[in-house]
Short mmCIF file of N, CA and C in Angstrom, two decimals:
data_model
loop_
_atom_site.label_atom_id
_atom_site.label_comp_id
_atom_site.label_asym_id
_atom_site.label_seq_id
_atom_site.Cartn_x
_atom_site.Cartn_y
_atom_site.Cartn_z
N UNK A 1 113.53 40.53 178.63
CA UNK A 1 113.63 42.28 177.81
C UNK A 1 112.70 42.67 177.82
N UNK A 2 112.32 44.04 178.18
CA UNK A 2 111.14 44.59 177.92
C UNK A 2 110.55 45.23 176.53
N UNK A 3 111.89 45.12 175.72
CA UNK A 3 111.77 45.42 174.20
C UNK A 3 110.93 44.35 173.63
N UNK A 4 110.82 43.05 173.93
CA UNK A 4 110.28 42.16 173.24
C UNK A 4 108.60 41.77 173.78
N UNK A 5 108.54 42.78 174.98
CA UNK A 5 106.80 42.66 175.39
C UNK A 5 106.09 43.08 174.80
N UNK A 6 106.62 44.25 174.03
CA UNK A 6 105.81 45.38 172.99
C UNK A 6 104.96 44.39 171.53
N UNK A 7 103.86 44.74 171.69
CA UNK A 7 102.93 44.08 170.44
C UNK A 7 103.76 44.83 169.24
N UNK A 8 103.73 44.03 168.16
CA UNK A 8 104.00 44.56 167.04
C UNK A 8 103.16 44.66 165.91
N UNK A 9 102.77 46.36 165.78
CA UNK A 9 101.74 46.48 165.11
C UNK A 9 101.48 46.24 163.64
N UNK A 10 103.10 45.93 162.97
CA UNK A 10 102.35 45.51 161.72
C UNK A 10 103.42 44.03 161.64
N UNK A 11 102.82 43.20 160.62
CA UNK A 11 103.80 41.87 160.23
C UNK A 11 104.72 41.77 158.85
N UNK A 12 105.19 40.64 158.72
CA UNK A 12 105.96 40.31 157.40
C UNK A 12 105.03 40.68 155.90
N UNK A 13 103.55 39.90 156.37
CA UNK A 13 103.01 40.37 155.06
C UNK A 13 102.36 41.76 155.20
N UNK A 14 102.56 42.59 155.84
CA UNK A 14 102.67 44.08 155.52
C UNK A 14 103.28 44.35 154.87
N UNK A 15 104.89 44.19 154.48
CA UNK A 15 105.97 44.32 153.88
C UNK A 15 105.61 44.30 152.74
N UNK A 16 104.61 43.43 152.24
CA UNK A 16 104.88 42.66 151.29
C UNK A 16 103.79 43.11 150.48
N UNK A 17 102.70 44.15 151.24
CA UNK A 17 102.08 44.66 150.31
C UNK A 17 102.68 45.96 149.45
N UNK A 18 103.93 46.39 150.31
CA UNK A 18 104.83 47.81 149.64
C UNK A 18 106.01 46.69 148.90
N UNK A 19 106.67 46.18 149.50
CA UNK A 19 107.89 45.50 148.54
C UNK A 19 108.10 44.13 148.86
N UNK A 20 108.53 43.17 147.61
CA UNK A 20 108.97 42.19 147.54
C UNK A 20 109.92 41.69 148.28
N UNK A 21 109.90 40.68 148.85
CA UNK A 21 110.46 39.98 149.90
C UNK A 21 110.34 38.45 149.56
N UNK A 22 111.53 37.64 149.36
CA UNK A 22 111.67 36.45 149.26
C UNK A 22 111.14 35.67 150.14
N UNK A 23 109.74 34.84 149.53
CA UNK A 23 109.33 33.91 150.26
C UNK A 23 110.06 32.66 151.32
N UNK A 24 111.59 32.49 150.84
CA UNK A 24 112.26 31.63 151.22
C UNK A 24 113.15 32.17 152.48
N UNK A 25 112.77 33.61 152.64
CA UNK A 25 113.26 34.31 153.97
C UNK A 25 112.11 34.14 155.40
N UNK A 26 112.46 33.49 155.97
CA UNK A 26 112.05 33.08 157.55
C UNK A 26 111.16 34.33 157.89
N UNK A 27 110.24 34.29 158.56
CA UNK A 27 109.24 35.26 159.22
C UNK A 27 110.36 35.87 160.24
N UNK A 28 110.98 35.17 161.06
CA UNK A 28 111.99 35.34 162.43
C UNK A 28 112.58 36.69 161.58
N UNK A 29 113.62 36.66 160.60
CA UNK A 29 114.27 37.44 160.05
C UNK A 29 113.77 38.65 160.03
N UNK A 30 112.70 38.74 159.39
CA UNK A 30 112.22 39.76 159.32
C UNK A 30 111.64 40.78 160.27
N UNK A 31 111.17 40.40 161.19
CA UNK A 31 110.39 40.63 162.36
C UNK A 31 111.26 41.62 163.13
N UNK A 32 112.80 40.94 163.35
CA UNK A 32 113.71 41.46 164.07
C UNK A 32 113.46 42.98 163.52
N UNK A 33 113.46 43.33 162.08
CA UNK A 33 113.66 44.72 161.75
C UNK A 33 112.25 45.21 162.04
N UNK A 34 111.53 44.87 162.07
CA UNK A 34 110.47 45.31 161.81
C UNK A 34 110.38 45.92 163.74
N UNK A 35 110.21 45.30 164.65
CA UNK A 35 110.53 45.40 165.90
C UNK A 35 111.77 46.56 166.13
N UNK A 36 113.04 46.67 165.30
CA UNK A 36 113.70 47.48 165.45
C UNK A 36 113.01 48.80 165.13
N UNK A 37 112.42 48.87 163.94
CA UNK A 37 111.83 50.39 163.57
C UNK A 37 110.64 50.90 164.08
N UNK A 38 109.75 49.87 164.67
CA UNK A 38 108.93 50.20 165.73
C UNK A 38 108.88 50.99 167.05
N UNK A 39 110.12 50.52 167.57
CA UNK A 39 111.02 50.43 168.71
C UNK A 39 111.62 51.77 168.83
N UNK A 40 112.23 52.05 167.57
CA UNK A 40 113.16 53.49 167.57
C UNK A 40 112.50 54.49 166.48
N UNK A 41 112.63 54.46 165.41
CA UNK A 41 111.57 55.22 164.65
C UNK A 41 110.53 55.97 164.99
N UNK A 42 109.28 54.62 165.06
CA UNK A 42 107.97 55.49 165.75
C UNK A 42 108.23 55.57 166.54
N UNK A 43 108.56 54.76 167.58
CA UNK A 43 108.62 55.44 169.40
C UNK A 43 109.13 56.84 169.13
N UNK A 44 110.05 57.17 168.41
CA UNK A 44 110.93 58.48 168.66
C UNK A 44 109.62 59.51 168.21
N UNK A 45 109.35 59.11 167.02
CA UNK A 45 107.95 60.18 166.53
C UNK A 45 106.91 60.45 167.20
N UNK A 46 106.43 58.92 167.61
CA UNK A 46 105.84 59.44 168.75
C UNK A 46 105.40 60.03 169.80
N UNK A 47 106.53 59.79 170.42
CA UNK A 47 106.90 60.26 172.05
C UNK A 47 106.54 58.57 172.82
N UNK A 48 107.21 58.97 173.66
CA UNK A 48 107.33 57.53 174.75
C UNK A 48 105.32 57.48 175.09
N UNK A 49 105.21 58.27 175.36
CA UNK A 49 103.58 58.98 175.85
C UNK A 49 102.75 58.52 175.21
N UNK A 50 102.86 58.67 174.02
CA UNK A 50 101.80 58.31 172.91
C UNK A 50 102.19 56.90 172.37
N UNK A 51 103.12 56.30 172.53
CA UNK A 51 104.06 55.20 172.22
C UNK A 51 103.13 54.34 173.36
N UNK A 52 103.20 54.38 174.65
CA UNK A 52 103.00 53.53 175.66
C UNK A 52 101.26 53.59 175.12
N UNK A 53 100.77 54.37 175.02
CA UNK A 53 99.06 54.76 175.26
C UNK A 53 98.75 53.59 174.00
N UNK A 54 99.13 53.55 172.74
CA UNK A 54 98.76 52.93 171.44
C UNK A 54 99.20 51.31 172.16
N UNK A 55 100.06 51.37 172.61
CA UNK A 55 100.51 49.48 173.02
C UNK A 55 99.51 49.12 174.29
N UNK A 56 99.04 50.07 175.27
CA UNK A 56 98.20 49.87 175.95
C UNK A 56 96.91 49.36 175.09
N UNK A 57 96.28 49.83 174.20
CA UNK A 57 95.39 49.81 173.61
C UNK A 57 95.09 48.90 172.68
N UNK A 58 96.54 48.29 172.09
CA UNK A 58 96.33 46.94 171.27
C UNK A 58 96.03 46.08 171.59
N UNK A 59 95.14 44.88 171.16
CA UNK A 59 94.83 43.61 171.47
C UNK A 59 95.63 42.73 170.73
N UNK A 60 96.80 42.87 170.00
CA UNK A 60 97.29 41.47 169.36
C UNK A 60 96.77 41.64 167.96
N UNK A 61 95.76 42.23 167.48
CA UNK A 61 95.46 42.07 166.11
C UNK A 61 95.15 43.71 165.50
N UNK A 62 94.53 44.59 166.56
CA UNK A 62 94.41 45.62 166.31
C UNK A 62 94.06 46.68 167.51
N UNK A 63 93.80 47.91 167.24
CA UNK A 63 93.61 49.25 168.22
C UNK A 63 92.19 49.17 168.85
N UNK A 64 91.92 49.16 170.09
CA UNK A 64 90.47 49.52 170.47
C UNK A 64 90.21 50.67 170.39
N UNK A 65 91.17 51.81 170.09
CA UNK A 65 90.12 53.52 169.91
C UNK A 65 90.45 53.65 168.42
N UNK A 66 89.22 54.08 168.24
CA UNK A 66 89.22 54.56 166.59
C UNK A 66 90.20 55.73 166.33
N UNK A 67 90.92 56.48 167.23
CA UNK A 67 92.11 57.38 166.70
C UNK A 67 93.31 56.83 166.83
N UNK A 68 93.35 55.47 167.75
CA UNK A 68 94.83 55.02 167.38
C UNK A 68 94.82 54.27 165.83
N UNK A 69 93.24 53.51 165.43
CA UNK A 69 93.32 52.97 164.44
C UNK A 69 93.58 53.74 162.99
N UNK A 70 92.78 54.55 162.96
CA UNK A 70 93.01 55.90 162.40
C UNK A 70 94.88 56.41 162.08
N UNK A 71 95.52 56.51 163.19
CA UNK A 71 96.54 57.03 163.04
C UNK A 71 97.77 55.50 162.35
N UNK A 72 96.98 54.82 162.64
CA UNK A 72 97.88 53.76 162.26
C UNK A 72 97.77 53.18 160.79
N UNK A 73 96.45 53.09 160.91
CA UNK A 73 95.71 52.36 159.65
C UNK A 73 95.76 53.35 158.29
N UNK A 74 95.42 54.57 158.59
CA UNK A 74 95.18 55.59 157.65
C UNK A 74 93.43 55.88 157.47
N UNK A 75 93.09 57.13 157.15
CA UNK A 75 91.83 57.30 157.14
C UNK A 75 91.72 58.38 155.77
N UNK A 76 90.60 58.44 155.79
CA UNK A 76 90.41 60.22 154.99
C UNK A 76 90.00 61.38 156.16
N UNK A 77 90.55 62.63 155.62
CA UNK A 77 90.04 63.70 156.79
C UNK A 77 89.73 64.70 155.61
N UNK A 78 89.26 65.87 156.64
CA UNK A 78 88.99 66.80 156.36
C UNK A 78 89.66 68.25 156.87
N UNK A 79 90.36 68.83 155.92
CA UNK A 79 91.20 69.83 156.23
C UNK A 79 90.37 71.03 156.46
N UNK A 80 90.87 72.11 157.20
CA UNK A 80 90.16 73.23 157.82
C UNK A 80 89.84 73.93 156.63
N UNK A 81 90.52 73.82 155.57
CA UNK A 81 90.28 74.57 154.01
C UNK A 81 89.12 73.95 153.21
N UNK A 82 88.63 72.63 153.74
CA UNK A 82 87.27 71.51 153.17
C UNK A 82 87.90 70.55 152.49
N UNK A 83 88.98 70.73 151.88
CA UNK A 83 89.58 69.59 151.17
C UNK A 83 89.55 68.20 152.13
N UNK A 84 89.24 67.11 151.33
CA UNK A 84 89.64 65.79 151.77
C UNK A 84 90.70 65.30 151.21
N UNK A 85 91.52 64.54 152.52
CA UNK A 85 92.89 64.09 152.29
C UNK A 85 92.86 63.04 152.59
N UNK A 86 93.59 61.89 151.73
CA UNK A 86 93.76 60.59 152.04
C UNK A 86 94.80 60.15 152.78
N UNK A 87 94.89 60.05 153.97
CA UNK A 87 96.16 59.23 154.50
C UNK A 87 96.09 57.99 155.09
N UNK A 88 97.53 57.71 154.48
CA UNK A 88 97.88 56.27 154.46
C UNK A 88 98.29 55.62 155.83
N UNK A 89 98.40 56.19 156.70
CA UNK A 89 98.73 55.62 157.87
C UNK A 89 99.76 56.01 158.37
N UNK A 90 100.37 55.73 159.43
CA UNK A 90 101.47 56.10 160.19
C UNK A 90 102.76 54.37 159.82
N UNK A 91 101.66 53.30 159.88
CA UNK A 91 102.13 52.06 159.40
C UNK A 91 102.82 52.12 157.85
N UNK A 92 102.69 52.49 157.22
CA UNK A 92 103.27 53.23 155.90
C UNK A 92 104.75 53.37 156.31
N UNK A 93 104.91 54.30 157.39
CA UNK A 93 106.33 54.43 157.16
C UNK A 93 107.00 53.52 158.18
N UNK A 94 106.50 52.77 159.20
CA UNK A 94 106.99 51.50 159.98
C UNK A 94 107.48 50.76 158.71
N UNK A 95 106.45 50.22 157.46
CA UNK A 95 107.05 49.32 156.60
C UNK A 95 108.33 49.70 156.16
N UNK A 96 108.48 50.71 155.88
CA UNK A 96 109.83 51.34 155.10
C UNK A 96 110.92 51.39 155.86
N UNK A 97 110.76 52.08 156.87
CA UNK A 97 111.64 52.22 157.69
C UNK A 97 112.15 50.29 158.37
N UNK A 98 111.08 49.52 158.48
CA UNK A 98 111.80 48.18 158.59
C UNK A 98 112.36 47.65 157.52
N UNK A 99 111.83 47.73 155.98
CA UNK A 99 112.35 47.52 155.00
C UNK A 99 113.69 48.28 154.83
N UNK A 100 114.06 49.38 155.05
CA UNK A 100 115.39 49.81 155.09
C UNK A 100 116.27 49.13 156.14
N UNK A 101 116.08 48.52 157.30
CA UNK A 101 116.79 48.03 157.94
C UNK A 101 116.95 46.88 157.60
N UNK A 102 116.21 46.00 156.98
CA UNK A 102 116.30 44.54 156.28
C UNK A 102 117.41 44.84 155.51
N UNK A 103 117.13 45.56 154.65
CA UNK A 103 118.28 45.87 153.67
C UNK A 103 119.57 45.62 153.71
N UNK A 104 119.71 46.57 155.14
CA UNK A 104 121.33 46.99 155.60
C UNK A 104 121.85 45.79 156.27
N UNK A 105 120.59 44.93 156.62
CA UNK A 105 121.19 43.48 157.46
C UNK A 105 121.14 42.45 156.45
N UNK A 106 120.58 42.67 155.60
CA UNK A 106 120.42 41.59 154.31
C UNK A 106 121.57 40.84 154.09
N UNK A 107 122.17 41.64 153.81
CA UNK A 107 124.04 40.76 153.01
C UNK A 107 124.96 40.22 153.96
N UNK A 108 124.62 40.01 155.44
CA UNK A 108 125.59 39.74 155.93
C UNK A 108 125.06 38.85 157.12
N UNK A 109 126.22 38.19 157.62
CA UNK A 109 125.62 37.13 159.09
C UNK A 109 126.91 36.92 159.55
N UNK A 110 126.36 36.71 161.08
CA UNK A 110 127.26 36.94 161.95
C UNK A 110 127.55 35.09 162.10
N UNK A 111 128.50 34.75 162.16
CA UNK A 111 128.49 33.32 162.55
C UNK A 111 129.63 33.25 163.54
N UNK A 112 130.01 31.82 164.12
CA UNK A 112 131.25 31.63 164.95
C UNK A 112 132.79 32.33 164.41
N UNK A 113 132.78 32.35 163.19
CA UNK A 113 133.82 32.52 162.22
C UNK A 113 133.99 34.38 162.31
N UNK A 114 132.90 35.35 162.72
CA UNK A 114 132.63 36.44 162.62
C UNK A 114 131.74 36.85 161.36
N UNK A 115 131.61 38.06 160.82
CA UNK A 115 131.00 38.83 160.18
C UNK A 115 131.35 38.44 158.75
N UNK A 116 130.39 37.74 158.03
CA UNK A 116 130.69 37.41 156.42
C UNK A 116 129.39 38.00 155.70
N UNK A 117 130.07 37.84 154.49
CA UNK A 117 129.11 38.55 153.26
C UNK A 117 128.48 37.08 152.74
N UNK A 118 126.79 37.38 152.82
CA UNK A 118 126.63 36.05 152.13
C UNK A 118 126.03 36.44 150.79
N UNK A 119 127.01 35.00 150.26
CA UNK A 119 126.79 34.72 148.67
C UNK A 119 126.64 33.42 148.29
N UNK A 120 126.39 33.06 146.82
CA UNK A 120 126.13 31.68 147.01
C UNK A 120 126.42 31.68 144.98
N UNK A 121 125.99 30.49 144.46
CA UNK A 121 126.85 30.34 143.41
C UNK A 121 125.84 30.88 142.07
N UNK A 122 124.78 31.34 142.45
CA UNK A 122 123.56 31.50 141.62
C UNK A 122 123.63 33.63 141.76
N UNK A 123 123.94 33.89 142.98
CA UNK A 123 123.80 35.03 143.14
C UNK A 123 124.60 36.03 143.59
N UNK A 124 124.90 37.34 143.61
CA UNK A 124 126.24 38.18 144.01
C UNK A 124 125.65 39.05 144.64
N UNK A 125 126.68 39.53 145.80
CA UNK A 125 125.75 40.89 146.65
C UNK A 125 126.35 41.81 145.71
N UNK A 126 125.10 43.18 145.88
CA UNK A 126 124.95 44.20 145.10
C UNK A 126 126.27 45.25 145.96
N UNK A 127 127.18 45.77 144.82
CA UNK A 127 127.89 46.71 145.73
C UNK A 127 127.60 47.60 146.82
N UNK A 128 128.23 48.11 147.66
CA UNK A 128 127.41 48.60 149.04
C UNK A 128 127.03 49.98 148.72
N UNK A 129 127.57 50.64 147.14
CA UNK A 129 126.61 51.89 146.94
C UNK A 129 125.37 51.58 146.28
N UNK A 130 125.17 50.57 145.92
CA UNK A 130 123.50 50.06 145.38
C UNK A 130 122.98 49.95 146.68
N UNK A 131 123.43 49.18 147.80
CA UNK A 131 122.58 48.63 148.55
C UNK A 131 122.00 50.26 149.22
N UNK A 132 123.03 50.72 149.61
CA UNK A 132 122.93 52.53 150.35
C UNK A 132 122.03 53.55 149.42
N UNK A 133 122.03 53.14 148.30
CA UNK A 133 120.77 53.91 147.28
C UNK A 133 119.74 53.48 147.86
N UNK A 134 119.35 52.02 148.01
CA UNK A 134 118.02 51.34 148.07
C UNK A 134 117.59 51.15 149.73
N UNK A 135 118.44 51.32 150.07
CA UNK A 135 118.17 51.97 151.88
C UNK A 135 117.88 53.38 151.87
N UNK A 136 118.35 54.44 151.44
CA UNK A 136 118.11 55.97 151.25
C UNK A 136 116.66 56.00 151.05
N UNK A 137 116.32 55.25 149.62
CA UNK A 137 115.29 55.54 149.05
C UNK A 137 114.11 55.14 149.85
N UNK A 138 114.07 53.83 150.38
CA UNK A 138 113.31 53.27 151.67
C UNK A 138 113.35 54.25 152.74
N UNK A 139 114.10 54.81 153.40
CA UNK A 139 114.15 55.79 154.25
C UNK A 139 113.39 57.03 153.77
N UNK A 140 113.58 57.27 152.56
CA UNK A 140 112.95 58.76 151.80
C UNK A 140 111.39 58.47 152.45
N UNK A 141 111.07 56.84 151.92
CA UNK A 141 109.63 56.77 151.54
C UNK A 141 109.37 56.98 153.18
N UNK A 142 109.79 56.38 153.81
CA UNK A 142 109.59 56.53 155.26
C UNK A 142 109.05 57.70 156.21
N UNK A 143 110.07 58.63 155.52
CA UNK A 143 109.79 60.03 155.92
C UNK A 143 108.78 60.29 155.31
N UNK A 144 108.40 60.35 154.14
CA UNK A 144 107.06 60.90 153.42
C UNK A 144 105.79 60.51 154.12
N UNK A 145 105.76 59.42 154.51
CA UNK A 145 104.73 58.68 155.19
C UNK A 145 104.65 59.18 156.43
N UNK A 146 105.69 59.34 157.21
CA UNK A 146 105.89 59.87 158.72
C UNK A 146 104.95 61.26 158.84
N UNK A 147 105.76 62.23 157.38
CA UNK A 147 105.30 63.62 157.39
C UNK A 147 103.74 63.65 157.42
N UNK A 148 103.32 62.86 156.63
CA UNK A 148 102.03 62.89 156.29
C UNK A 148 101.37 62.33 157.45
N UNK A 149 101.95 61.66 158.58
CA UNK A 149 100.52 61.22 159.77
C UNK A 149 101.20 62.65 160.67
N UNK A 150 102.34 63.45 160.67
CA UNK A 150 102.48 64.59 161.19
C UNK A 150 101.20 65.96 160.85
N UNK A 151 100.91 65.81 159.47
CA UNK A 151 99.99 66.57 158.93
C UNK A 151 98.83 65.83 159.39
N UNK A 152 98.63 65.00 159.32
CA UNK A 152 96.96 64.29 159.87
C UNK A 152 97.15 64.67 161.57
#
C-alpha cells in the first residue's frame, strides 16, 4: 500500500508535548491517526507537489533542507514590516489533527461482533457531545497552527 510508504514526520512522543495520552495505549494505536492526519489534512494543505518534495527530502528523522525543517518545526522570522514572529511549525497542526482523529476513534473498537463502545468497571465513556466538543477544540487548534503556516 503506497500510503504506508510515506515517512511519518511526527511520532507519538510529539503528541505528548501538546496533549496527555495514557502510556497504556500502544504506539501503533496512535500511529494510525498520525498517518491519516499527515496524508489527509497536511497533504491537502501543502498540495501534492510540496508534500512529495518534503517526503523525498525526509531521511527518517529530519529534513535535509532547511526550508522544510523551518516549515515543519518552526522558526522565528521577520515580516515585511520588521516585526519578528515566532512560528511554531506545521508539525503543531499535524499534532492536533492527529489528536482529533485519535479522540474520535478512541471510544470504539471493531471486533468480530461488530462496532462496540469501550467501557470498563473503572471508567465510563464520555457522552458523544463531550467528545465532539473536544474533537472540535483540537481541530480548531490545528486550524490555528495551519493558518500560522500559511502566514509563514
